mmCIF file with all atom_site columns, C-alpha atoms in Angstrom:
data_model
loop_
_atom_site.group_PDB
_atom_site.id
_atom_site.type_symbol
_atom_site.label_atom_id
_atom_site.label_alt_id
_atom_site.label_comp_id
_atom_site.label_asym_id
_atom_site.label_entity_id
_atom_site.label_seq_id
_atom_site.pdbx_PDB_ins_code
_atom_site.Cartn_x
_atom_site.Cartn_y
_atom_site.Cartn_z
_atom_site.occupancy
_atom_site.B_iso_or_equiv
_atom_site.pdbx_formal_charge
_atom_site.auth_seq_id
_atom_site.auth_comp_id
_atom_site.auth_asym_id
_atom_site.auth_atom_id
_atom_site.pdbx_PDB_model_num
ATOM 1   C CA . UNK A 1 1   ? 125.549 105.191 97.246  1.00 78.00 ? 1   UNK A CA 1
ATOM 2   C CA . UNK A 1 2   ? 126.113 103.571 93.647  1.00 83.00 ? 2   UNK A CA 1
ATOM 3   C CA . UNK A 1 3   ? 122.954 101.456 94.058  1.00 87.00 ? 3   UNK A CA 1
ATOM 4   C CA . UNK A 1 4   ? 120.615 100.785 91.541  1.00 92.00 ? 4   UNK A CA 1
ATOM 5   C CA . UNK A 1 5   ? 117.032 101.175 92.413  1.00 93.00 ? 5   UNK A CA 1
ATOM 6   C CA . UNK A 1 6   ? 113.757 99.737  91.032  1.00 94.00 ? 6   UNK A CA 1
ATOM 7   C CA . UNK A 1 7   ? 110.660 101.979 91.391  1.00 94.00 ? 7   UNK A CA 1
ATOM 8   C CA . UNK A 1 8   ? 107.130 100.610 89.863  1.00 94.00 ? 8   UNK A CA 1
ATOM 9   C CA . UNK A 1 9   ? 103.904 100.846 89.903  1.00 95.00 ? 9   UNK A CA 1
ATOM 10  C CA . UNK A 1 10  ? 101.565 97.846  90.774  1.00 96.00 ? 10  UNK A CA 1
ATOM 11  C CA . UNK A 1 11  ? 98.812  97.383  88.165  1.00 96.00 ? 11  UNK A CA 1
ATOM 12  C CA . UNK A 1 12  ? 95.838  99.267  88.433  1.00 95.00 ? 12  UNK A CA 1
ATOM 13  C CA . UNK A 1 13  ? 97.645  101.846 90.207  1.00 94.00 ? 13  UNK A CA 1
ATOM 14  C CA . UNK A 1 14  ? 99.753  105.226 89.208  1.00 91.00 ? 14  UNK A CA 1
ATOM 15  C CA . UNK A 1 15  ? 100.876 104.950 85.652  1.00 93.00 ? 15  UNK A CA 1
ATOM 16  C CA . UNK A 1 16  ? 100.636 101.132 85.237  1.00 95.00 ? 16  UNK A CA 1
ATOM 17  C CA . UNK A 1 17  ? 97.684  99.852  82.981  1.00 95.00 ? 17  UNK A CA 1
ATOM 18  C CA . UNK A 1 18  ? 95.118  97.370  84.444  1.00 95.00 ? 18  UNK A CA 1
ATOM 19  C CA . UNK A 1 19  ? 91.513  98.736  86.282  1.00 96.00 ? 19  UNK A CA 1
ATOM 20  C CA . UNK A 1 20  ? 91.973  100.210 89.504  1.00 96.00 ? 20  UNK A CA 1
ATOM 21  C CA . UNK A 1 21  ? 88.963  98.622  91.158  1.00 95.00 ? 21  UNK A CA 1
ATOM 22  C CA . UNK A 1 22  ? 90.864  94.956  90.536  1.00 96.00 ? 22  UNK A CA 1
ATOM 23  C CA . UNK A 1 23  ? 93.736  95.706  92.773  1.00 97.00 ? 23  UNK A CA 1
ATOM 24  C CA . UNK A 1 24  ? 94.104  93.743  95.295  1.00 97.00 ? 24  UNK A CA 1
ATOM 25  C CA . UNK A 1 25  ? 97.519  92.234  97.436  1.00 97.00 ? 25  UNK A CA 1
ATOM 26  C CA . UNK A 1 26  ? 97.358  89.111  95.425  1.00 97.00 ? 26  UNK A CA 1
ATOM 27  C CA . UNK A 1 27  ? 97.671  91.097  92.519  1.00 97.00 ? 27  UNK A CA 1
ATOM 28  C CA . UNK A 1 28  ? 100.240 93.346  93.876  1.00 98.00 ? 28  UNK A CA 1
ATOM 29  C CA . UNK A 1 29  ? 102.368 90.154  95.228  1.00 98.00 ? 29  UNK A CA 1
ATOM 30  C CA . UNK A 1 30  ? 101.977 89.080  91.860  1.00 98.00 ? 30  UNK A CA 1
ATOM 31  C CA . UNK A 1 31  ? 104.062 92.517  90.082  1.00 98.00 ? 31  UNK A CA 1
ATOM 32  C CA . UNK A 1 32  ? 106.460 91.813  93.210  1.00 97.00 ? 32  UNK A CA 1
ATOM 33  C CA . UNK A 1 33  ? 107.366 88.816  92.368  1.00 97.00 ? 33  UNK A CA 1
ATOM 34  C CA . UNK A 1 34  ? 108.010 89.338  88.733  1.00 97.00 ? 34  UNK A CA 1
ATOM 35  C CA . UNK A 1 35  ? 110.097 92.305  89.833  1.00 96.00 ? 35  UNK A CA 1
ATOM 36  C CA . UNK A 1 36  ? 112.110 90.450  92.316  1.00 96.00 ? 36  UNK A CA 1
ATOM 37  C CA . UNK A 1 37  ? 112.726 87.747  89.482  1.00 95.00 ? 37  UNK A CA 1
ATOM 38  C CA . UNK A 1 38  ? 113.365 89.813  86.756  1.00 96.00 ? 38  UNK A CA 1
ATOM 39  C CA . UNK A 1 39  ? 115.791 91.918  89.024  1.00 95.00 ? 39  UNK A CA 1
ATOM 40  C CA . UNK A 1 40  ? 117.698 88.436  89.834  1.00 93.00 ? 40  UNK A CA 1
ATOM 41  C CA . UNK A 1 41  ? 117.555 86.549  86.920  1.00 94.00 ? 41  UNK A CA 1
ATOM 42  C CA . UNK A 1 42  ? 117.783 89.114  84.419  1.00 95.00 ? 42  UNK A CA 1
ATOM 43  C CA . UNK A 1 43  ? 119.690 91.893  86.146  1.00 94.00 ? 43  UNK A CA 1
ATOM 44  C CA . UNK A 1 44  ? 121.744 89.533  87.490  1.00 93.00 ? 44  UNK A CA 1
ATOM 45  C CA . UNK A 1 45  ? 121.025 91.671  90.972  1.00 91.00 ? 45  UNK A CA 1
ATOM 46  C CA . UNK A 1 46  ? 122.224 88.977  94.625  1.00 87.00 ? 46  UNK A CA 1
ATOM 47  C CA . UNK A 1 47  ? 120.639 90.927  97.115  1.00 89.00 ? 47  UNK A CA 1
ATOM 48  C CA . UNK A 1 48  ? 117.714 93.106  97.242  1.00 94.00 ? 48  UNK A CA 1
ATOM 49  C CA . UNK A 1 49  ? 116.449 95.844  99.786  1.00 95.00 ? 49  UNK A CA 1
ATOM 50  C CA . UNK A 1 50  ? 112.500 96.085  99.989  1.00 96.00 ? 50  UNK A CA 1
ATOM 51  C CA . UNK A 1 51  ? 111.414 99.367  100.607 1.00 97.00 ? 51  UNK A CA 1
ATOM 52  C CA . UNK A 1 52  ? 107.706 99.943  101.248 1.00 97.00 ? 52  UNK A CA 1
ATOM 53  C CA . UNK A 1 53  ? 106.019 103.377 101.733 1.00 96.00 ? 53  UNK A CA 1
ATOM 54  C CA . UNK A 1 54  ? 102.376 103.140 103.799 1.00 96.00 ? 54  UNK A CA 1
ATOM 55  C CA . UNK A 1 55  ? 100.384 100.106 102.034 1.00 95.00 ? 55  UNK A CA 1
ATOM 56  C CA . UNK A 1 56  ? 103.352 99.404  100.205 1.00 96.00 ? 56  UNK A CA 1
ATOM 57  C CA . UNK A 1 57  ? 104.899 97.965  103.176 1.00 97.00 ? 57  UNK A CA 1
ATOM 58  C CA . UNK A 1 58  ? 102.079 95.402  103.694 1.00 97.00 ? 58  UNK A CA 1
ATOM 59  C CA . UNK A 1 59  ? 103.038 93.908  100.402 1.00 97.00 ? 59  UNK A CA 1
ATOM 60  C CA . UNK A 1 60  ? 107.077 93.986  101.331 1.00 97.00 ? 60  UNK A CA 1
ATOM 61  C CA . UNK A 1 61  ? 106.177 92.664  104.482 1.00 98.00 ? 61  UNK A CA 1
ATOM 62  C CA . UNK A 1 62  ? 104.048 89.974  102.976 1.00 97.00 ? 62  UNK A CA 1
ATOM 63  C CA . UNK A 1 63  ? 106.450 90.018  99.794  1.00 96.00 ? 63  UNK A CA 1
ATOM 64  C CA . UNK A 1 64  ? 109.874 89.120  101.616 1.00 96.00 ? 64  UNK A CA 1
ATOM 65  C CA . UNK A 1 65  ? 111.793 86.690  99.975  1.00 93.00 ? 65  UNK A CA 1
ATOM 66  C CA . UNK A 1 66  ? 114.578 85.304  102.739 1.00 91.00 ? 66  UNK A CA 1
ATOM 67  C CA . UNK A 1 67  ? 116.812 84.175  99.954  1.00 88.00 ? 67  UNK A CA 1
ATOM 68  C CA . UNK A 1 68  ? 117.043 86.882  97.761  1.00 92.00 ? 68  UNK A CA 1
ATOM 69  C CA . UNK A 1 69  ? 115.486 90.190  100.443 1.00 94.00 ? 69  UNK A CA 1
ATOM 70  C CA . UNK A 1 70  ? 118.914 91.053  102.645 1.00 93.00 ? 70  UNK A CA 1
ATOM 71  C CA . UNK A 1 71  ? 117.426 94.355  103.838 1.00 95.00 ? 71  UNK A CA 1
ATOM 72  C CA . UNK A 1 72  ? 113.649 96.296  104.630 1.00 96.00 ? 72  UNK A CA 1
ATOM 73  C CA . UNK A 1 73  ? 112.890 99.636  104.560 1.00 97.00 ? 73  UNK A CA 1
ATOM 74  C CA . UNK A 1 74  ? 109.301 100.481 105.431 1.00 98.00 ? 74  UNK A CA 1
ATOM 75  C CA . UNK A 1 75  ? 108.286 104.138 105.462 1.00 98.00 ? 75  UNK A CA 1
ATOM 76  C CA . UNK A 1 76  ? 104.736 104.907 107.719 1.00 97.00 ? 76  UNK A CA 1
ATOM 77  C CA . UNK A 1 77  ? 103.895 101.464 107.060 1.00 97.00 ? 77  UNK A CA 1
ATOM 78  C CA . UNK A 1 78  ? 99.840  100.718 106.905 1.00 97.00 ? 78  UNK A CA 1
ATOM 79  C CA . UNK A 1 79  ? 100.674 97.151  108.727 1.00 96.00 ? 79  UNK A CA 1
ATOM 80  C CA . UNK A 1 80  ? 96.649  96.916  109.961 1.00 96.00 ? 80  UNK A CA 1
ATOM 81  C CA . UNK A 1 81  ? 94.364  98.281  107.125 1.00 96.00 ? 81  UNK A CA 1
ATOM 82  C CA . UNK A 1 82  ? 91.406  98.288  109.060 1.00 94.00 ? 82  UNK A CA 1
ATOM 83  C CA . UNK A 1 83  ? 93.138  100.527 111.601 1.00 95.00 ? 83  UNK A CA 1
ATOM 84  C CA . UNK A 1 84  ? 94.310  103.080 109.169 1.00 96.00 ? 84  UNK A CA 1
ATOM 85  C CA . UNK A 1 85  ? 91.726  106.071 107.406 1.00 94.00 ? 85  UNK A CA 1
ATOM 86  C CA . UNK A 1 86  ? 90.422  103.217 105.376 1.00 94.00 ? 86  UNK A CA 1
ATOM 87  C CA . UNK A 1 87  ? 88.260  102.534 108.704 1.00 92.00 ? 87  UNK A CA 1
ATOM 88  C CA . UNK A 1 88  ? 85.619  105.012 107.436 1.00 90.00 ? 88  UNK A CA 1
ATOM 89  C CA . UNK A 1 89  ? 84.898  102.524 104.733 1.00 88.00 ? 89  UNK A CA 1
ATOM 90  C CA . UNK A 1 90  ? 83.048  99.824  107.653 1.00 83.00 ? 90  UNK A CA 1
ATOM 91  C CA . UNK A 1 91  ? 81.192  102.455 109.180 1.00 85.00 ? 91  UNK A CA 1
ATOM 92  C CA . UNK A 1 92  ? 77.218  101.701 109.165 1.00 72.00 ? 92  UNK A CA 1
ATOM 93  C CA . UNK A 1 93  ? 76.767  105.202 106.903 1.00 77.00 ? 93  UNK A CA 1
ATOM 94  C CA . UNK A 1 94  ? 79.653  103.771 104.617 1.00 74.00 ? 94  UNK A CA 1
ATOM 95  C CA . UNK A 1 95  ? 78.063  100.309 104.224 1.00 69.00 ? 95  UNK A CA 1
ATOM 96  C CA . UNK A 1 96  ? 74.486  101.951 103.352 1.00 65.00 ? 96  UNK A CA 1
ATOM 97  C CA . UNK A 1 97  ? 75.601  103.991 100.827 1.00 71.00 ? 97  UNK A CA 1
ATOM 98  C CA . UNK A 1 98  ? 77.693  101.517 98.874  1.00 68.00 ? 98  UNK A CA 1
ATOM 99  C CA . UNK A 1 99  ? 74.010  99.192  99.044  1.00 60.00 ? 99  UNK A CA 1
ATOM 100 C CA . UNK A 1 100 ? 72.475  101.583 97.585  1.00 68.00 ? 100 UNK A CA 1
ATOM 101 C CA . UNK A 1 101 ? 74.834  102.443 94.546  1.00 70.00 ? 101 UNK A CA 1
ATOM 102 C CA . UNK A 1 102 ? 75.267  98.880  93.828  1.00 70.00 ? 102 UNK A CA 1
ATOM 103 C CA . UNK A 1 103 ? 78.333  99.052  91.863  1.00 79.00 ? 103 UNK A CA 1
ATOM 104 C CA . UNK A 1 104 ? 81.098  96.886  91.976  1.00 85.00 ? 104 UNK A CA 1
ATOM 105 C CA . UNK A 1 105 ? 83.812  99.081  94.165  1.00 89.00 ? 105 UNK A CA 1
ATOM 106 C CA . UNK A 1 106 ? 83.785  101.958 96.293  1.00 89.00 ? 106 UNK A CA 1
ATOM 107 C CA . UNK A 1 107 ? 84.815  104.995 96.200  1.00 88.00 ? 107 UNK A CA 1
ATOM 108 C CA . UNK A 1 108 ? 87.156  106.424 98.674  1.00 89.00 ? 108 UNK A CA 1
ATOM 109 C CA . UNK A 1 109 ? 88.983  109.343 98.186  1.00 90.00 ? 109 UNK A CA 1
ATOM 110 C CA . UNK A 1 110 ? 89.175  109.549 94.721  1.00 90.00 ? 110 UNK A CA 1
ATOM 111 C CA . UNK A 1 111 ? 90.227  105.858 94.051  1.00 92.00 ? 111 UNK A CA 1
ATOM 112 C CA . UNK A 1 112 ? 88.248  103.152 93.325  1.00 93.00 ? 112 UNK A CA 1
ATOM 113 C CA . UNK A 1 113 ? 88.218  99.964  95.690  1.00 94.00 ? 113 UNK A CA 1
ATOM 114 C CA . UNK A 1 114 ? 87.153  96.299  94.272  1.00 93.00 ? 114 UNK A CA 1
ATOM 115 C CA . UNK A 1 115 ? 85.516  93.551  96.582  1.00 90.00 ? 115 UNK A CA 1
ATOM 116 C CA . UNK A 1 116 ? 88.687  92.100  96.999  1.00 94.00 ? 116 UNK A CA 1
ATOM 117 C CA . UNK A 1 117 ? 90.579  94.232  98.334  1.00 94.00 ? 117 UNK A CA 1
ATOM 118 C CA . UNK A 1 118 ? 87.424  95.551  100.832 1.00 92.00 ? 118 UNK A CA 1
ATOM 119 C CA . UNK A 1 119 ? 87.820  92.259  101.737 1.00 93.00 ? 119 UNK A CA 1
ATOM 120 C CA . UNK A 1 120 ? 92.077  92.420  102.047 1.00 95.00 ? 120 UNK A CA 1
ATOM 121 C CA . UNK A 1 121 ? 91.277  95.595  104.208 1.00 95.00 ? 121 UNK A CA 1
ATOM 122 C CA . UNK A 1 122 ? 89.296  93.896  106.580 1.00 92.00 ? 122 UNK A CA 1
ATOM 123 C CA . UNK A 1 123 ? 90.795  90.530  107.368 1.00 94.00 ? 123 UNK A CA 1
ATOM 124 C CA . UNK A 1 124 ? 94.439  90.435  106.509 1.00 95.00 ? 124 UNK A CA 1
ATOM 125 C CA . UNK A 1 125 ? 96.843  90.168  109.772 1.00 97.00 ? 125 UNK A CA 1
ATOM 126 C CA . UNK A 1 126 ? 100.597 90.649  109.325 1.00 97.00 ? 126 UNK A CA 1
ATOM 127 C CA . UNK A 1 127 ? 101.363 89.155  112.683 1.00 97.00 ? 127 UNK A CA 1
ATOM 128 C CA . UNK A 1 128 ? 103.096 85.887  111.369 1.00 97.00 ? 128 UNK A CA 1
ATOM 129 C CA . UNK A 1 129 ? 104.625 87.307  108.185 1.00 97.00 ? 129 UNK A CA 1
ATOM 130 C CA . UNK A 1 130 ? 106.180 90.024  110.697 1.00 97.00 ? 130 UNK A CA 1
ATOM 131 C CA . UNK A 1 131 ? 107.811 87.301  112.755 1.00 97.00 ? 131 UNK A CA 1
ATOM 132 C CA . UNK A 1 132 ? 109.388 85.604  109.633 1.00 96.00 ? 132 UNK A CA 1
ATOM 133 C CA . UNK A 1 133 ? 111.093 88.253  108.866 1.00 97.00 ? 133 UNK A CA 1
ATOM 134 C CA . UNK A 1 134 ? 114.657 88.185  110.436 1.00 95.00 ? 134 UNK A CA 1
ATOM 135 C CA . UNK A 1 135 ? 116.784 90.782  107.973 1.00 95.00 ? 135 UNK A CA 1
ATOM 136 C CA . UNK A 1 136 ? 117.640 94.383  108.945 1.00 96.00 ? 136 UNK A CA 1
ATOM 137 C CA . UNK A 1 137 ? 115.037 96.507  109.065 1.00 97.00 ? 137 UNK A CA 1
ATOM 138 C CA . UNK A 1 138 ? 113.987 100.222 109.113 1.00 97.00 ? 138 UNK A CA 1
ATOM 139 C CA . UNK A 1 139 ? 110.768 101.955 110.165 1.00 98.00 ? 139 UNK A CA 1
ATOM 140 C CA . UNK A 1 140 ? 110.569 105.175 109.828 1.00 97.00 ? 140 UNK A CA 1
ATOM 141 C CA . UNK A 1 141 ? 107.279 107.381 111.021 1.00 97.00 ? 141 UNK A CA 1
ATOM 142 C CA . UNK A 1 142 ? 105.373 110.593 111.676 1.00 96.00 ? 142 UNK A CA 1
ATOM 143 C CA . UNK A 1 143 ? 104.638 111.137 114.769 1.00 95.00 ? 143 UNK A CA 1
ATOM 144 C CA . UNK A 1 144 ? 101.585 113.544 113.379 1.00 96.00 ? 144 UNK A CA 1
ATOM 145 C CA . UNK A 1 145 ? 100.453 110.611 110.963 1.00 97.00 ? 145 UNK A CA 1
ATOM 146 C CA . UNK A 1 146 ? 96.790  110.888 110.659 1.00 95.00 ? 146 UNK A CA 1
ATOM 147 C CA . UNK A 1 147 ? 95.847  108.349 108.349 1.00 96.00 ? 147 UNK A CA 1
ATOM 148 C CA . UNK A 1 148 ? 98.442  105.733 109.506 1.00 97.00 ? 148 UNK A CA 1
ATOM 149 C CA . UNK A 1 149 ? 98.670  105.726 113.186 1.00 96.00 ? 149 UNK A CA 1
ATOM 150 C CA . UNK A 1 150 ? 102.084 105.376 114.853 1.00 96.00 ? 150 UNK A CA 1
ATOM 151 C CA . UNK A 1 151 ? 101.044 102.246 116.669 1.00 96.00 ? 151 UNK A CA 1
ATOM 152 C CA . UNK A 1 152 ? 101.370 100.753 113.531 1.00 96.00 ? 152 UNK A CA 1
ATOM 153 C CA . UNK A 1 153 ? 105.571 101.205 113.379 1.00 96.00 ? 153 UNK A CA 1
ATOM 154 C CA . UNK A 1 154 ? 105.158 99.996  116.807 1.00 95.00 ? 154 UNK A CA 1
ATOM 155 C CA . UNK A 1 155 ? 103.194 96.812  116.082 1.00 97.00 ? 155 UNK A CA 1
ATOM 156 C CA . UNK A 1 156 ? 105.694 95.890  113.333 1.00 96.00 ? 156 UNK A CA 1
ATOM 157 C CA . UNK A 1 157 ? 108.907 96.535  115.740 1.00 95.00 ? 157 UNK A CA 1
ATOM 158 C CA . UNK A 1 158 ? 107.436 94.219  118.126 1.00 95.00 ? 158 UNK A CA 1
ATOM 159 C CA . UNK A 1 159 ? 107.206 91.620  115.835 1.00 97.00 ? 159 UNK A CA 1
ATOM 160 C CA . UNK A 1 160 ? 110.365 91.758  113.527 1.00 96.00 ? 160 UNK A CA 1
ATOM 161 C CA . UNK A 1 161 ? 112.995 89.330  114.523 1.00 93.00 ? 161 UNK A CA 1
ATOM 162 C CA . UNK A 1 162 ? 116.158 91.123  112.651 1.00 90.00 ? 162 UNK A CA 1
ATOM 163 C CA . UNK A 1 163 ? 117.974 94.346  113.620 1.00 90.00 ? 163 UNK A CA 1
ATOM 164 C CA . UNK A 1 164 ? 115.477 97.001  113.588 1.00 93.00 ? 164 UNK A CA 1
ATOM 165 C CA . UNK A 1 165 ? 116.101 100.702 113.504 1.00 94.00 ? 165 UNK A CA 1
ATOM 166 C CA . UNK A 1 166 ? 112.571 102.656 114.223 1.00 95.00 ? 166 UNK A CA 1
ATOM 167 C CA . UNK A 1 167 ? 113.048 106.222 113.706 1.00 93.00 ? 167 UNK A CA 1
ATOM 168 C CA . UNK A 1 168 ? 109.621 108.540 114.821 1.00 92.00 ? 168 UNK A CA 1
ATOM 169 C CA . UNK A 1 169 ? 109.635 111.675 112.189 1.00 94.00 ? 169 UNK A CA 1
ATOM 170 C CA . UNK A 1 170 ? 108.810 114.458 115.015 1.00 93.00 ? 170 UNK A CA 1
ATOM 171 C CA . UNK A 1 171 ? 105.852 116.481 113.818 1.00 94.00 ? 171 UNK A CA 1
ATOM 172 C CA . UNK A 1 172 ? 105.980 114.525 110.223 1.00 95.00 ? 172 UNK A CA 1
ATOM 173 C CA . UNK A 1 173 ? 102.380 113.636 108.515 1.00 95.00 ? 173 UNK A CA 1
ATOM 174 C CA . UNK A 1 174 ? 101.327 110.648 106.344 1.00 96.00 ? 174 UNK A CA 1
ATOM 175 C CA . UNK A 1 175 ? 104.427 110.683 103.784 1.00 94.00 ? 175 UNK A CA 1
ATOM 176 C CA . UNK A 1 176 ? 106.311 113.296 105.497 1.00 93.00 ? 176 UNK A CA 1
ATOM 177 C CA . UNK A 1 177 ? 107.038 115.462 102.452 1.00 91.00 ? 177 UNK A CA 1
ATOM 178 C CA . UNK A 1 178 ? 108.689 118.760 104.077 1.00 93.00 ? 178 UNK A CA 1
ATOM 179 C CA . UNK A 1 179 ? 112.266 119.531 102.945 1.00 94.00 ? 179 UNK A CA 1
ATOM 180 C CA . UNK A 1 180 ? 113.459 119.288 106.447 1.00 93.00 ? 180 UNK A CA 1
ATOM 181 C CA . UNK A 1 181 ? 111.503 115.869 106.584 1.00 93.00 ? 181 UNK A CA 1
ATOM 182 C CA . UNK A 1 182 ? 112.991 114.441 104.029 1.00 94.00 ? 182 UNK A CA 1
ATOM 183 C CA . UNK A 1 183 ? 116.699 115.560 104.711 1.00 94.00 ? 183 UNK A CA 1
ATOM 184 C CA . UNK A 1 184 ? 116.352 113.224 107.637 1.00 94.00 ? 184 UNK A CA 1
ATOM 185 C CA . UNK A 1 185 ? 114.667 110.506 105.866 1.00 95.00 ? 185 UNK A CA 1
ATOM 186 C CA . UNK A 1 186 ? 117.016 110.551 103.308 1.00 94.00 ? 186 UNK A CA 1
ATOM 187 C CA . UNK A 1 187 ? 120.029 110.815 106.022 1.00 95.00 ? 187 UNK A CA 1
ATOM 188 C CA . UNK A 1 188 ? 118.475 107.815 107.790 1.00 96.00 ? 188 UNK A CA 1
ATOM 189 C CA . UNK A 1 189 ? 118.440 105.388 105.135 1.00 96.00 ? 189 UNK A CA 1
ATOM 190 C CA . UNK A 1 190 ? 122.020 106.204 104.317 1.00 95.00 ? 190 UNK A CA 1
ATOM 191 C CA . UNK A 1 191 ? 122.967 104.996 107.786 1.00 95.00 ? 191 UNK A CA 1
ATOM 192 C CA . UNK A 1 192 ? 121.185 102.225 107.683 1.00 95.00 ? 192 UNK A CA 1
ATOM 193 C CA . UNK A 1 193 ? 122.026 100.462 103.924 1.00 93.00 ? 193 UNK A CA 1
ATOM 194 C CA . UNK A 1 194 ? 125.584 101.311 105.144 1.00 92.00 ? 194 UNK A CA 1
ATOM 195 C CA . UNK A 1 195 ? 125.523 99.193  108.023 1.00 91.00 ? 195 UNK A CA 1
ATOM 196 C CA . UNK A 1 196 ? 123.545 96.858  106.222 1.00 90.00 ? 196 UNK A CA 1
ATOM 197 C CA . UNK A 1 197 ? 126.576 96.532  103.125 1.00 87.00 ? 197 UNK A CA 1
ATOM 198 C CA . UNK A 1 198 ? 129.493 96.380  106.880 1.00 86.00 ? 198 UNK A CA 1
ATOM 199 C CA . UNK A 1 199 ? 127.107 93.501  108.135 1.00 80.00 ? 199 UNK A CA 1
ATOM 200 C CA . UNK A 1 200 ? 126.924 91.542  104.794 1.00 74.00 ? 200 UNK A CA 1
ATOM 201 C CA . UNK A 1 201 ? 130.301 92.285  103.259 1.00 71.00 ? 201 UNK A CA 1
ATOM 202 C CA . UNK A 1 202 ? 128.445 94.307  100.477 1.00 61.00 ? 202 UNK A CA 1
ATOM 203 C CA . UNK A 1 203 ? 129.702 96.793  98.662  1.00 57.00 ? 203 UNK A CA 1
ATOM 204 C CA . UNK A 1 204 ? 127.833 99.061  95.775  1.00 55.00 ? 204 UNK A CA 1
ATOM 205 C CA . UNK A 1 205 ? 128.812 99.042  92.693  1.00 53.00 ? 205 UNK A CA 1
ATOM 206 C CA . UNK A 1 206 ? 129.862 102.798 91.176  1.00 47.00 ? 206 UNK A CA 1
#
């Protein structure tokens, strides 16, 4: 569509330096921010579309910026961590075995998770950030998600207050990475940042 797009990892995570075990969504809304400014100030970018894939979209949820965010895209969105597969990590076998290691994160399936963001897992609730949120949105989800329930998609539609397009991904897993998947995913959010540009007089630039 001519639009550029800003991809990036949040410290501690993928390919971006910092210690895994220190993530946490302060830290992440932190790298969002400086994103969001740097692609305004310095890019010289007016409007911005969030997209966030599974936990990502708890930090573009909690992220949005009214002023400068005209659009969200949130792909199987983990909206209530301690609903998700991260729920094995509060079982009373879980707890146990992390007492006994004594180290300073735990380790769950293959990554490395600090105290803080344990603690993020367990008590954040998106409910009022949801409702703040009043731009165009998109949810798109697997019906076959395992680790993120489809409840979840469900939870945020209730609570978004702009136009909201949820989409259910028949048969699609946690990131929905078939071909055929991803031809409709890809389809989807064509539709939708079109009628987003028609709604704010937008138009790419080639």
């Amino acid at each position: 569509l001519g639009c550029p797009s800003i991809r990036f990892d949040f410290r501690g995570c993928g390919e971006s330096s910092g210690r895994e075990e220190d993530f946490c969504i302060d830290s992440a809304l932190e790298d969002l921010n400086a994103v969001i400014q740097w692609a305004q100030h310095d890019a010289g970018h007016r409007s911005i579309i969030l997209l966030g894939e599974s936990y990502g979209g708890t930090i573009a949820v909690l992220g949005h910026q009214p002023k400068i965010v005209t659009g969200m895209i949130l792909l199987w969105p983990a909206l209530k961590l301690a609903e998700t597969s991260f729920k094995e990590l509060f079982t009373r076998e879980s707890r146990i075995e992390s007492m006994i290691k004594d180290q300073p994160y735990v380790l769950f399936d293959g990554h490395k998770l600090g105290s803080h963001f344990l603690n993020d897992i367990y008590t954040t609730d998106l409910t009022g950030a949801l409702e703040n949120i009043t731009v165009p949105t998109l949810i798109q989800h697997g019906t076959a998600d395992d680790d993120v329930p489809l409840e979840q998609a469900r939870f945020a539609s209730t609570h978004l207050r702009g136009m909201i397009d949820l989409g259910g991904l028949a048969g699609g897993n946690h990131g929905s990475r078939s071909t055929t998947m991803r031809q409709y995913l890809f389809m989807n959010i064509r539709h939708f940042m079109e009628r987003v540009f028609k709604t704010l007089d937008l138009q790419p630039k080639n």
